[in-house]
mmCIF file of N, CA and C and ligand atoms in Angstrom:
data_model
loop_
_atom_site.group_PDB
_atom_site.id
_atom_site.type_symbol
_atom_site.label_atom_id
_atom_site.label_comp_id
_atom_site.label_asym_id
_atom_site.label_seq_id
_atom_site.Cartn_x
_atom_site.Cartn_y
_atom_site.Cartn_z
ATOM 1 N N MET A 1 108.451 102.621 95.692
ATOM 2 C CA MET A 1 108.193 102.912 94.091
ATOM 3 C C MET A 1 109.405 103.593 93.603
ATOM 4 N N LYS A 2 109.437 103.390 92.324
ATOM 5 C CA LYS A 2 110.497 103.928 91.459
ATOM 6 C C LYS A 2 109.878 105.442 90.937
ATOM 7 N N ILE A 3 110.731 106.441 90.732
ATOM 8 C CA ILE A 3 110.383 107.537 90.111
ATOM 9 C C ILE A 3 111.420 107.924 89.081
ATOM 10 N N LYS A 4 111.091 108.451 87.716
ATOM 11 C CA LYS A 4 112.097 109.023 86.822
ATOM 12 C C LYS A 4 112.670 110.283 87.428
ATOM 13 N N LYS A 5 113.867 110.502 87.229
ATOM 14 C CA LYS A 5 114.550 111.565 87.851
ATOM 15 C C LYS A 5 113.892 112.941 87.321
ATOM 16 N N GLN A 6 113.544 112.900 85.805
ATOM 17 C CA GLN A 6 113.040 114.097 85.518
ATOM 18 C C GLN A 6 111.494 114.516 86.141
ATOM 19 N N VAL A 7 110.975 113.419 86.512
ATOM 20 C CA VAL A 7 109.653 113.571 87.036
ATOM 21 C C VAL A 7 109.899 114.012 88.656
ATOM 22 N N PHE A 8 110.930 113.391 89.288
ATOM 23 C CA PHE A 8 111.264 113.836 90.632
ATOM 24 C C PHE A 8 111.664 115.165 90.856
ATOM 25 N N ASP A 9 112.472 115.714 89.833
ATOM 26 C CA ASP A 9 113.059 116.957 89.727
ATOM 27 C C ASP A 9 111.947 118.026 89.758
ATOM 28 N N GLU A 10 110.985 117.682 88.683
ATOM 29 C CA GLU A 10 109.780 118.647 88.462
ATOM 30 C C GLU A 10 109.041 118.638 89.709
ATOM 31 N N MET A 11 108.718 117.628 90.260
ATOM 32 C CA MET A 11 107.909 117.783 91.604
ATOM 33 C C MET A 11 108.623 118.517 92.563
ATOM 34 N N ILE A 12 110.002 118.423 92.840
ATOM 35 C CA ILE A 12 110.529 119.215 93.877
ATOM 36 C C ILE A 12 110.630 120.748 93.497
ATOM 37 N N GLN A 13 110.755 121.090 92.001
ATOM 38 C CA GLN A 13 110.546 122.352 91.613
ATOM 39 C C GLN A 13 109.350 122.952 91.889
ATOM 40 N N HIS A 14 108.174 122.153 91.476
ATOM 41 C CA HIS A 14 106.930 122.688 91.868
ATOM 42 C C HIS A 14 106.770 122.984 93.042
ATOM 43 N N CYS A 15 107.027 122.108 94.228
ATOM 44 C CA CYS A 15 106.804 122.321 95.587
ATOM 45 C C CYS A 15 107.547 123.403 96.009
ATOM 46 N N LYS A 16 108.853 123.763 95.551
ATOM 47 C CA LYS A 16 109.442 124.924 95.862
ATOM 48 C C LYS A 16 108.980 126.125 95.470
ATOM 49 N N SER A 17 108.229 126.097 94.269
ATOM 50 C CA SER A 17 107.731 127.342 93.503
ATOM 51 C C SER A 17 106.421 127.723 94.366
ATOM 52 N N CYS A 18 105.775 126.769 95.144
ATOM 53 C CA CYS A 18 104.497 127.035 95.820
ATOM 54 C C CYS A 18 104.727 127.530 97.210
ATOM 55 N N PHE A 19 106.019 127.331 97.735
ATOM 56 C CA PHE A 19 106.587 127.600 99.015
ATOM 57 C C PHE A 19 106.239 129.174 99.267
ATOM 58 N N PRO A 20 105.545 129.628 100.356
ATOM 59 C CA PRO A 20 105.371 128.785 101.574
ATOM 60 C C PRO A 20 104.093 128.156 101.735
ATOM 61 N N TYR A 21 103.512 127.827 100.601
ATOM 62 C CA TYR A 21 102.134 127.082 100.544
ATOM 63 C C TYR A 21 102.339 125.578 100.379
ATOM 64 N N GLU A 22 101.712 124.823 100.664
ATOM 65 C CA GLU A 22 101.702 123.329 100.526
ATOM 66 C C GLU A 22 101.349 123.305 98.844
ATOM 67 N N ALA A 23 102.128 122.337 98.297
ATOM 68 C CA ALA A 23 101.907 122.028 96.717
ATOM 69 C C ALA A 23 101.389 120.718 96.968
ATOM 70 N N CYS A 24 100.691 120.290 95.723
ATOM 71 C CA CYS A 24 100.150 118.966 95.695
ATOM 72 C C CYS A 24 99.989 118.581 94.297
ATOM 73 N N GLY A 25 99.850 117.206 94.098
ATOM 74 C CA GLY A 25 99.795 116.725 92.630
ATOM 75 C C GLY A 25 99.492 115.197 92.632
ATOM 76 N N ILE A 26 99.398 114.594 91.447
ATOM 77 C CA ILE A 26 99.157 113.311 91.115
ATOM 78 C C ILE A 26 100.416 112.952 90.533
ATOM 79 N N ILE A 27 100.892 111.477 90.617
ATOM 80 C CA ILE A 27 101.758 110.940 89.971
ATOM 81 C C ILE A 27 101.418 109.554 89.182
ATOM 82 N N GLY A 28 101.535 109.589 87.978
ATOM 83 C CA GLY A 28 101.058 108.473 87.052
ATOM 84 C C GLY A 28 102.099 107.713 86.785
ATOM 85 N N GLY A 29 101.639 106.513 86.355
ATOM 86 C CA GLY A 29 102.737 105.399 86.117
ATOM 87 C C GLY A 29 102.211 104.124 85.877
ATOM 88 N N LYS A 30 103.199 102.990 85.738
ATOM 89 C CA LYS A 30 102.724 101.604 85.614
ATOM 90 C C LYS A 30 103.638 100.803 86.528
ATOM 91 N N ASN A 31 103.055 99.853 87.147
ATOM 92 C CA ASN A 31 103.858 98.902 88.000
ATOM 93 C C ASN A 31 104.759 99.448 88.973
ATOM 94 N N ASP A 32 104.408 100.587 89.754
ATOM 95 C CA ASP A 32 105.190 101.267 90.742
ATOM 96 C C ASP A 32 106.219 102.102 90.060
ATOM 97 N N MET A 33 106.194 102.349 88.789
ATOM 98 C CA MET A 33 107.350 103.077 88.359
ATOM 99 C C MET A 33 106.720 104.448 87.652
ATOM 100 N N ALA A 34 107.095 105.432 88.456
ATOM 101 C CA ALA A 34 106.340 106.921 88.215
ATOM 102 C C ALA A 34 107.012 107.437 87.063
ATOM 103 N N THR A 35 106.180 108.065 85.904
ATOM 104 C CA THR A 35 106.657 108.442 84.701
ATOM 105 C C THR A 35 105.914 109.765 84.304
ATOM 106 N N GLU A 36 104.950 110.012 85.015
ATOM 107 C CA GLU A 36 104.029 111.336 84.757
ATOM 108 C C GLU A 36 103.833 112.000 85.906
ATOM 109 N N ILE A 37 103.773 113.475 86.026
ATOM 110 C CA ILE A 37 103.550 114.395 86.804
ATOM 111 C C ILE A 37 102.389 115.097 86.689
ATOM 112 N N TYR A 38 101.372 115.358 87.640
ATOM 113 C CA TYR A 38 100.432 116.308 87.151
ATOM 114 C C TYR A 38 100.235 117.226 88.505
ATOM 115 N N LYS A 39 100.635 118.484 88.316
ATOM 116 C CA LYS A 39 100.650 119.613 89.293
ATOM 117 C C LYS A 39 99.312 120.054 89.529
ATOM 118 N N ILE A 40 98.704 119.932 90.605
ATOM 119 C CA ILE A 40 97.264 120.421 90.779
ATOM 120 C C ILE A 40 97.225 121.545 91.767
ATOM 121 N N LYS A 41 96.498 122.467 91.487
ATOM 122 C CA LYS A 41 96.421 123.721 92.247
ATOM 123 C C LYS A 41 95.674 123.255 93.700
ATOM 124 N N ASN A 42 96.552 123.930 94.736
ATOM 125 C CA ASN A 42 96.089 123.653 96.010
ATOM 126 C C ASN A 42 95.053 124.861 96.429
ATOM 127 N N THR A 43 93.740 124.500 96.510
ATOM 128 C CA THR A 43 92.744 125.582 96.746
ATOM 129 C C THR A 43 92.670 126.105 97.904
ATOM 130 N N GLU A 44 93.428 125.378 98.901
ATOM 131 C CA GLU A 44 93.462 125.899 100.358
ATOM 132 C C GLU A 44 94.276 127.014 100.648
ATOM 133 N N ALA A 45 95.539 127.149 99.538
ATOM 134 C CA ALA A 45 96.485 128.131 99.754
ATOM 135 C C ALA A 45 97.016 128.267 101.146
ATOM 136 N N SER A 46 97.328 127.125 101.727
ATOM 137 C CA SER A 46 97.850 126.967 103.093
ATOM 138 C C SER A 46 99.087 126.402 103.292
ATOM 139 N N SER A 47 99.678 126.574 104.370
ATOM 140 C CA SER A 47 101.066 125.803 104.708
ATOM 141 C C SER A 47 100.982 124.765 105.497
ATOM 142 N N VAL A 48 99.704 124.492 105.836
ATOM 143 C CA VAL A 48 99.499 123.241 106.770
ATOM 144 C C VAL A 48 98.500 122.169 106.130
ATOM 145 N N SER A 49 97.904 122.412 104.938
ATOM 146 C CA SER A 49 96.900 121.420 104.309
ATOM 147 C C SER A 49 96.653 121.821 102.907
ATOM 148 N N TYR A 50 96.192 120.813 102.326
ATOM 149 C CA TYR A 50 95.891 121.136 100.934
ATOM 150 C C TYR A 50 94.496 120.332 100.478
ATOM 151 N N PHE A 51 93.996 120.866 99.265
ATOM 152 C CA PHE A 51 92.935 120.320 98.583
ATOM 153 C C PHE A 51 92.879 120.561 97.308
ATOM 154 N N MET A 52 92.853 119.379 96.465
ATOM 155 C CA MET A 52 93.248 119.444 95.279
ATOM 156 C C MET A 52 92.110 120.131 94.336
ATOM 157 N N GLU A 53 92.313 120.868 93.466
ATOM 158 C CA GLU A 53 91.461 121.626 92.669
ATOM 159 C C GLU A 53 90.642 120.349 91.749
ATOM 160 N N PRO A 54 89.319 120.156 92.178
ATOM 161 C CA PRO A 54 88.616 119.094 91.485
ATOM 162 C C PRO A 54 88.634 118.948 89.853
ATOM 163 N N GLU A 55 88.535 120.043 89.194
ATOM 164 C CA GLU A 55 88.740 119.894 87.761
ATOM 165 C C GLU A 55 89.905 119.567 87.247
ATOM 166 N N GLU A 56 90.926 120.111 87.788
ATOM 167 C CA GLU A 56 92.421 119.787 87.445
ATOM 168 C C GLU A 56 92.572 118.283 87.801
ATOM 169 N N GLN A 57 92.003 117.912 88.868
ATOM 170 C CA GLN A 57 92.401 116.451 89.066
ATOM 171 C C GLN A 57 91.685 115.455 88.319
ATOM 172 N N LEU A 58 90.386 115.943 87.774
ATOM 173 C CA LEU A 58 89.577 115.141 86.924
ATOM 174 C C LEU A 58 90.353 115.069 85.474
ATOM 175 N N LYS A 59 90.927 116.158 85.071
ATOM 176 C CA LYS A 59 91.790 116.288 83.881
ATOM 177 C C LYS A 59 92.872 115.304 83.826
ATOM 178 N N ALA A 60 93.568 115.274 84.993
ATOM 179 C CA ALA A 60 94.780 114.306 85.206
ATOM 180 C C ALA A 60 94.274 112.977 85.127
ATOM 181 N N MET A 61 93.088 112.632 85.845
ATOM 182 C CA MET A 61 92.634 111.342 85.712
ATOM 183 C C MET A 61 92.336 110.851 84.378
ATOM 184 N N LYS A 62 91.681 111.726 83.440
ATOM 185 C CA LYS A 62 91.446 111.548 82.055
ATOM 186 C C LYS A 62 92.637 111.354 81.302
ATOM 187 N N ASP A 63 93.671 112.100 81.447
ATOM 188 C CA ASP A 63 94.905 111.959 80.755
ATOM 189 C C ASP A 63 95.502 110.674 80.933
ATOM 190 N N MET A 64 95.710 110.390 82.300
ATOM 191 C CA MET A 64 96.115 109.107 82.657
ATOM 192 C C MET A 64 95.438 107.962 82.055
ATOM 193 N N LYS A 65 94.305 107.825 81.977
ATOM 194 C CA LYS A 65 93.449 106.936 81.281
ATOM 195 C C LYS A 65 93.822 106.787 79.843
ATOM 196 N N SER A 66 93.819 108.046 79.218
ATOM 197 C CA SER A 66 94.026 107.952 77.908
ATOM 198 C C SER A 66 95.430 107.503 77.472
ATOM 199 N N LYS A 67 96.366 107.555 78.335
ATOM 200 C CA LYS A 67 97.925 107.082 78.173
ATOM 201 C C LYS A 67 98.032 105.678 78.720
ATOM 202 N N GLY A 68 97.042 104.936 79.163
ATOM 203 C CA GLY A 68 97.062 103.774 79.725
ATOM 204 C C GLY A 68 97.936 103.644 81.008
ATOM 205 N N LEU A 69 97.614 104.716 81.803
ATOM 206 C CA LEU A 69 98.582 104.815 83.062
ATOM 207 C C LEU A 69 97.606 104.783 84.198
ATOM 208 N N ASP A 70 98.199 104.444 85.407
ATOM 209 C CA ASP A 70 97.515 104.318 86.651
ATOM 210 C C ASP A 70 97.941 105.474 87.658
ATOM 211 N N MET A 71 97.001 105.987 88.380
ATOM 212 C CA MET A 71 97.559 106.882 89.496
ATOM 213 C C MET A 71 98.149 105.970 90.560
ATOM 214 N N ILE A 72 99.520 106.190 90.634
ATOM 215 C CA ILE A 72 100.131 105.451 91.563
ATOM 216 C C ILE A 72 100.842 106.217 92.750
ATOM 217 N N ALA A 73 100.555 107.433 92.925
ATOM 218 C CA ALA A 73 100.844 108.238 94.025
ATOM 219 C C ALA A 73 100.235 109.534 93.942
ATOM 220 N N ILE A 74 100.135 110.023 95.244
ATOM 221 C CA ILE A 74 99.731 111.496 95.533
ATOM 222 C C ILE A 74 101.017 112.032 96.125
ATOM 223 N N PHE A 75 101.236 113.270 95.682
ATOM 224 C CA PHE A 75 102.327 113.975 96.278
ATOM 225 C C PHE A 75 101.816 115.402 96.823
ATOM 226 N N HIS A 76 102.448 115.754 98.122
ATOM 227 C CA HIS A 76 102.278 117.031 98.527
ATOM 228 C C HIS A 76 103.428 117.525 99.437
ATOM 229 N N SER A 77 103.550 118.934 99.592
ATOM 230 C CA SER A 77 104.602 119.383 100.392
ATOM 231 C C SER A 77 104.332 119.655 101.832
ATOM 232 N N HIS A 78 105.276 119.674 102.682
ATOM 233 C CA HIS A 78 105.048 120.194 104.011
ATOM 234 C C HIS A 78 106.003 121.426 104.209
ATOM 235 N N PRO A 79 105.542 122.758 103.898
ATOM 236 C CA PRO A 79 106.543 123.689 104.149
ATOM 237 C C PRO A 79 106.809 123.968 105.774
ATOM 238 N N PHE A 80 108.040 124.081 106.145
ATOM 239 C CA PHE A 80 108.359 124.296 107.562
ATOM 240 C C PHE A 80 108.012 122.942 108.317
ATOM 241 N N GLY A 81 107.795 121.787 107.646
ATOM 242 C CA GLY A 81 107.580 120.609 108.241
ATOM 243 C C GLY A 81 108.395 119.353 108.089
ATOM 244 N N SER A 82 107.969 118.221 108.619
ATOM 245 C CA SER A 82 108.756 117.058 108.424
ATOM 246 C C SER A 82 108.220 116.222 107.338
ATOM 247 N N ALA A 83 108.947 115.369 106.697
ATOM 248 C CA ALA A 83 108.531 114.423 105.559
ATOM 249 C C ALA A 83 107.905 113.326 106.250
ATOM 250 N N TYR A 84 106.737 113.522 106.860
ATOM 251 C CA TYR A 84 106.061 112.401 107.434
ATOM 252 C C TYR A 84 104.477 112.696 107.440
ATOM 253 N N PRO A 85 103.479 111.849 107.201
ATOM 254 C CA PRO A 85 102.155 112.242 107.073
ATOM 255 C C PRO A 85 101.665 112.920 108.377
ATOM 256 N N SER A 86 100.798 113.985 108.327
ATOM 257 C CA SER A 86 100.228 114.556 109.431
ATOM 258 C C SER A 86 99.123 113.695 109.750
ATOM 259 N N SER A 87 98.525 114.066 110.869
ATOM 260 C CA SER A 87 97.367 113.269 111.375
ATOM 261 C C SER A 87 96.101 113.448 110.177
ATOM 262 N N LYS A 88 96.049 114.635 109.791
ATOM 263 C CA LYS A 88 95.015 114.964 108.721
ATOM 264 C C LYS A 88 95.265 114.221 107.607
ATOM 265 N N ASP A 89 96.645 114.069 107.153
ATOM 266 C CA ASP A 89 96.880 113.001 105.855
ATOM 267 C C ASP A 89 96.508 111.694 106.121
ATOM 268 N N ILE A 90 96.679 111.181 107.268
ATOM 269 C CA ILE A 90 96.314 109.856 107.608
ATOM 270 C C ILE A 90 94.884 109.635 107.618
ATOM 271 N N GLU A 91 94.152 110.472 108.252
ATOM 272 C CA GLU A 91 92.712 110.660 108.385
ATOM 273 C C GLU A 91 92.165 110.635 106.871
ATOM 274 N N LEU A 92 92.589 111.619 106.015
ATOM 275 C CA LEU A 92 92.184 111.599 104.869
ATOM 276 C C LEU A 92 92.363 110.664 103.666
ATOM 277 N N SER A 93 93.408 109.815 103.870
ATOM 278 C CA SER A 93 93.912 108.997 102.850
ATOM 279 C C SER A 93 93.111 107.892 102.448
ATOM 280 N N PHE A 94 92.239 108.035 101.458
ATOM 281 C CA PHE A 94 91.392 107.007 101.267
ATOM 282 C C PHE A 94 91.781 106.208 99.851
ATOM 283 N N TYR A 95 92.868 106.525 99.179
ATOM 284 C CA TYR A 95 93.239 105.852 98.132
ATOM 285 C C TYR A 95 94.240 104.898 98.432
ATOM 286 N N ASP A 96 94.324 103.639 97.932
ATOM 287 C CA ASP A 96 95.483 102.852 97.989
ATOM 288 C C ASP A 96 96.560 103.196 97.075
ATOM 289 N N VAL A 97 97.225 104.203 97.386
ATOM 290 C CA VAL A 97 98.314 104.689 96.348
ATOM 291 C C VAL A 97 99.409 105.151 97.397
ATOM 292 N N TYR A 98 100.686 105.204 96.672
ATOM 293 C CA TYR A 98 101.731 105.836 97.605
ATOM 294 C C TYR A 98 101.433 107.324 97.859
ATOM 295 N N HIS A 99 102.002 107.668 98.984
ATOM 296 C CA HIS A 99 101.954 109.142 99.413
ATOM 297 C C HIS A 99 103.362 109.771 99.570
ATOM 298 N N VAL A 100 103.590 110.551 98.554
ATOM 299 C CA VAL A 100 104.964 111.156 98.489
ATOM 300 C C VAL A 100 105.005 112.386 99.296
ATOM 301 N N ILE A 101 105.673 112.739 100.267
ATOM 302 C CA ILE A 101 105.709 113.782 101.181
ATOM 303 C C ILE A 101 107.159 114.473 100.997
ATOM 304 N N ILE A 102 107.107 115.826 100.779
ATOM 305 C CA ILE A 102 108.212 116.559 100.459
ATOM 306 C C ILE A 102 108.386 117.676 101.472
ATOM 307 N N ALA A 103 109.253 117.686 102.419
ATOM 308 C CA ALA A 103 109.438 118.627 103.578
ATOM 309 C C ALA A 103 110.248 119.777 102.852
ATOM 310 N N LEU A 104 109.954 120.920 103.046
ATOM 311 C CA LEU A 104 110.709 122.035 102.772
ATOM 312 C C LEU A 104 111.255 122.838 103.851
ATOM 313 N N ASN A 105 112.321 123.138 104.069
ATOM 314 C CA ASN A 105 112.580 124.050 105.186
ATOM 315 C C ASN A 105 113.817 125.192 104.698
ATOM 316 N N PRO A 106 113.600 126.481 105.190
ATOM 317 C CA PRO A 106 114.484 127.477 104.666
ATOM 318 C C PRO A 106 115.829 127.225 105.336
ATOM 319 N N TYR A 107 116.957 127.402 104.671
ATOM 320 C CA TYR A 107 118.332 127.242 105.071
ATOM 321 C C TYR A 107 119.201 128.238 104.498
ATOM 322 N N GLY A 108 119.353 129.358 105.178
ATOM 323 C CA GLY A 108 119.867 130.585 104.499
ATOM 324 C C GLY A 108 119.031 131.007 103.401
ATOM 325 N N ASP A 109 119.630 131.316 102.199
ATOM 326 C CA ASP A 109 118.628 131.783 101.231
ATOM 327 C C ASP A 109 118.027 130.430 100.363
ATOM 328 N N ASN A 110 118.176 129.365 100.829
ATOM 329 C CA ASN A 110 118.032 128.169 99.977
ATOM 330 C C ASN A 110 116.738 127.402 100.863
ATOM 331 N N LEU A 111 116.064 126.515 100.100
ATOM 332 C CA LEU A 111 115.057 125.701 100.696
ATOM 333 C C LEU A 111 115.764 124.346 100.570
ATOM 334 N N ILE A 112 115.901 123.603 101.678
ATOM 335 C CA ILE A 112 116.288 122.299 101.658
ATOM 336 C C ILE A 112 115.075 121.459 101.720
ATOM 337 N N PHE A 113 115.177 120.404 100.939
ATOM 338 C CA PHE A 113 113.939 119.320 100.744
ATOM 339 C C PHE A 113 114.450 117.867 101.152
ATOM 340 N N GLU A 114 113.322 117.266 101.807
ATOM 341 C CA GLU A 114 113.525 115.859 101.945
ATOM 342 C C GLU A 114 112.155 115.242 101.526
ATOM 343 N N ALA A 115 112.436 114.234 100.689
ATOM 344 C CA ALA A 115 111.248 113.528 100.183
ATOM 345 C C ALA A 115 111.227 112.127 100.726
ATOM 346 N N LYS A 116 110.174 111.641 101.066
ATOM 347 C CA LYS A 116 109.875 110.298 101.555
ATOM 348 C C LYS A 116 108.447 109.673 101.053
ATOM 349 N N CYS A 117 108.266 108.613 100.876
ATOM 350 C CA CYS A 117 107.284 107.795 100.459
ATOM 351 C C CYS A 117 106.685 106.893 101.283
ATOM 352 N N PHE A 118 105.330 106.920 101.487
ATOM 353 C CA PHE A 118 104.618 106.055 102.438
ATOM 354 C C PHE A 118 103.485 105.473 101.704
ATOM 355 N N LYS A 119 102.986 104.312 102.498
ATOM 356 C CA LYS A 119 101.583 103.813 102.173
ATOM 357 C C LYS A 119 100.908 103.857 103.533
ATOM 358 N N ILE A 120 99.634 104.273 103.638
ATOM 359 C CA ILE A 120 98.848 104.456 104.664
ATOM 360 C C ILE A 120 97.597 103.631 104.449
ATOM 361 N N LYS A 121 97.576 102.675 105.593
ATOM 362 C CA LYS A 121 96.365 101.704 105.497
ATOM 363 C C LYS A 121 95.859 101.688 106.950
ATOM 364 N N ASP A 122 94.535 101.803 106.993
ATOM 365 C CA ASP A 122 93.812 101.851 108.162
ATOM 366 C C ASP A 122 94.430 102.614 109.418
ATOM 367 N N GLY A 123 94.880 103.718 109.001
ATOM 368 C CA GLY A 123 95.343 104.601 110.032
ATOM 369 C C GLY A 123 96.784 104.333 110.380
ATOM 370 N N LYS A 124 97.373 103.442 109.578
ATOM 371 C CA LYS A 124 98.781 103.113 110.016
ATOM 372 C C LYS A 124 99.673 103.373 108.921
ATOM 373 N N VAL A 125 100.871 104.084 109.124
ATOM 374 C CA VAL A 125 101.712 104.500 108.138
ATOM 375 C C VAL A 125 102.974 103.578 108.000
ATOM 376 N N TYR A 126 103.187 103.340 106.819
ATOM 377 C CA TYR A 126 104.418 102.333 106.346
ATOM 378 C C TYR A 126 105.381 102.994 105.524
ATOM 379 N N GLU A 127 106.478 103.307 105.692
ATOM 380 C CA GLU A 127 107.476 103.939 104.976
ATOM 381 C C GLU A 127 107.814 102.953 103.875
ATOM 382 N N GLU A 128 107.784 103.462 102.546
ATOM 383 C CA GLU A 128 108.271 102.602 101.492
ATOM 384 C C GLU A 128 109.453 103.333 100.708
ATOM 385 N N GLU A 129 110.438 102.536 99.827
ATOM 386 C CA GLU A 129 111.355 103.003 99.191
ATOM 387 C C GLU A 129 111.037 104.125 98.214
ATOM 388 N N LEU A 130 111.755 104.925 98.115
ATOM 389 C CA LEU A 130 111.659 106.014 96.880
ATOM 390 C C LEU A 130 112.797 105.917 96.250
ATOM 391 N N ILE A 131 112.768 105.215 94.856
ATOM 392 C CA ILE A 131 114.035 105.184 94.130
ATOM 393 C C ILE A 131 114.062 105.986 92.979
ATOM 394 N N ILE A 132 114.968 106.774 92.821
ATOM 395 C CA ILE A 132 115.060 107.616 91.858
ATOM 396 C C ILE A 132 115.762 107.163 90.394
ATOM 397 N N GLU A 133 115.225 107.074 89.374
ATOM 398 C CA GLU A 133 116.077 106.385 88.161
ATOM 399 C C GLU A 133 116.234 107.373 87.281
ATOM 400 N N GLN A 134 117.403 107.402 86.575
ATOM 401 C CA GLN A 134 117.765 108.116 85.560
ATOM 402 C C GLN A 134 116.770 107.996 84.147
HETATM 403 ZN ZN1 ZN B 201 100.505 116.515 104.604
#
């Protein structure tokens, strides 16, 4: 999928601001081009899992519909982890959308990030290209 740089930067910033907890949200767009980000509260406040706050999720869905956008991806972060779906991510992925995973790991005073994109189908993980466009 492709993602507008502004949307990508906002997603990374949000994930960093939620550290050490997992951040999550929805990405809207059209034809594999991500143009809109919805930051959703992680009700689990955990470093190893997330659950999107249902009302915020519904609000995002309604906003996308009103703008003629599709939900093309779900993103979440892995603090202290790797940019690869966990067994729980694989088990719980019921949407046919891209899954963007942002690994965040402390490096000195900074957080270094790695963002990767996947499709998950029938328990199998396929890495997809994540192209950042200006
Ligand atoms: Zn995960």
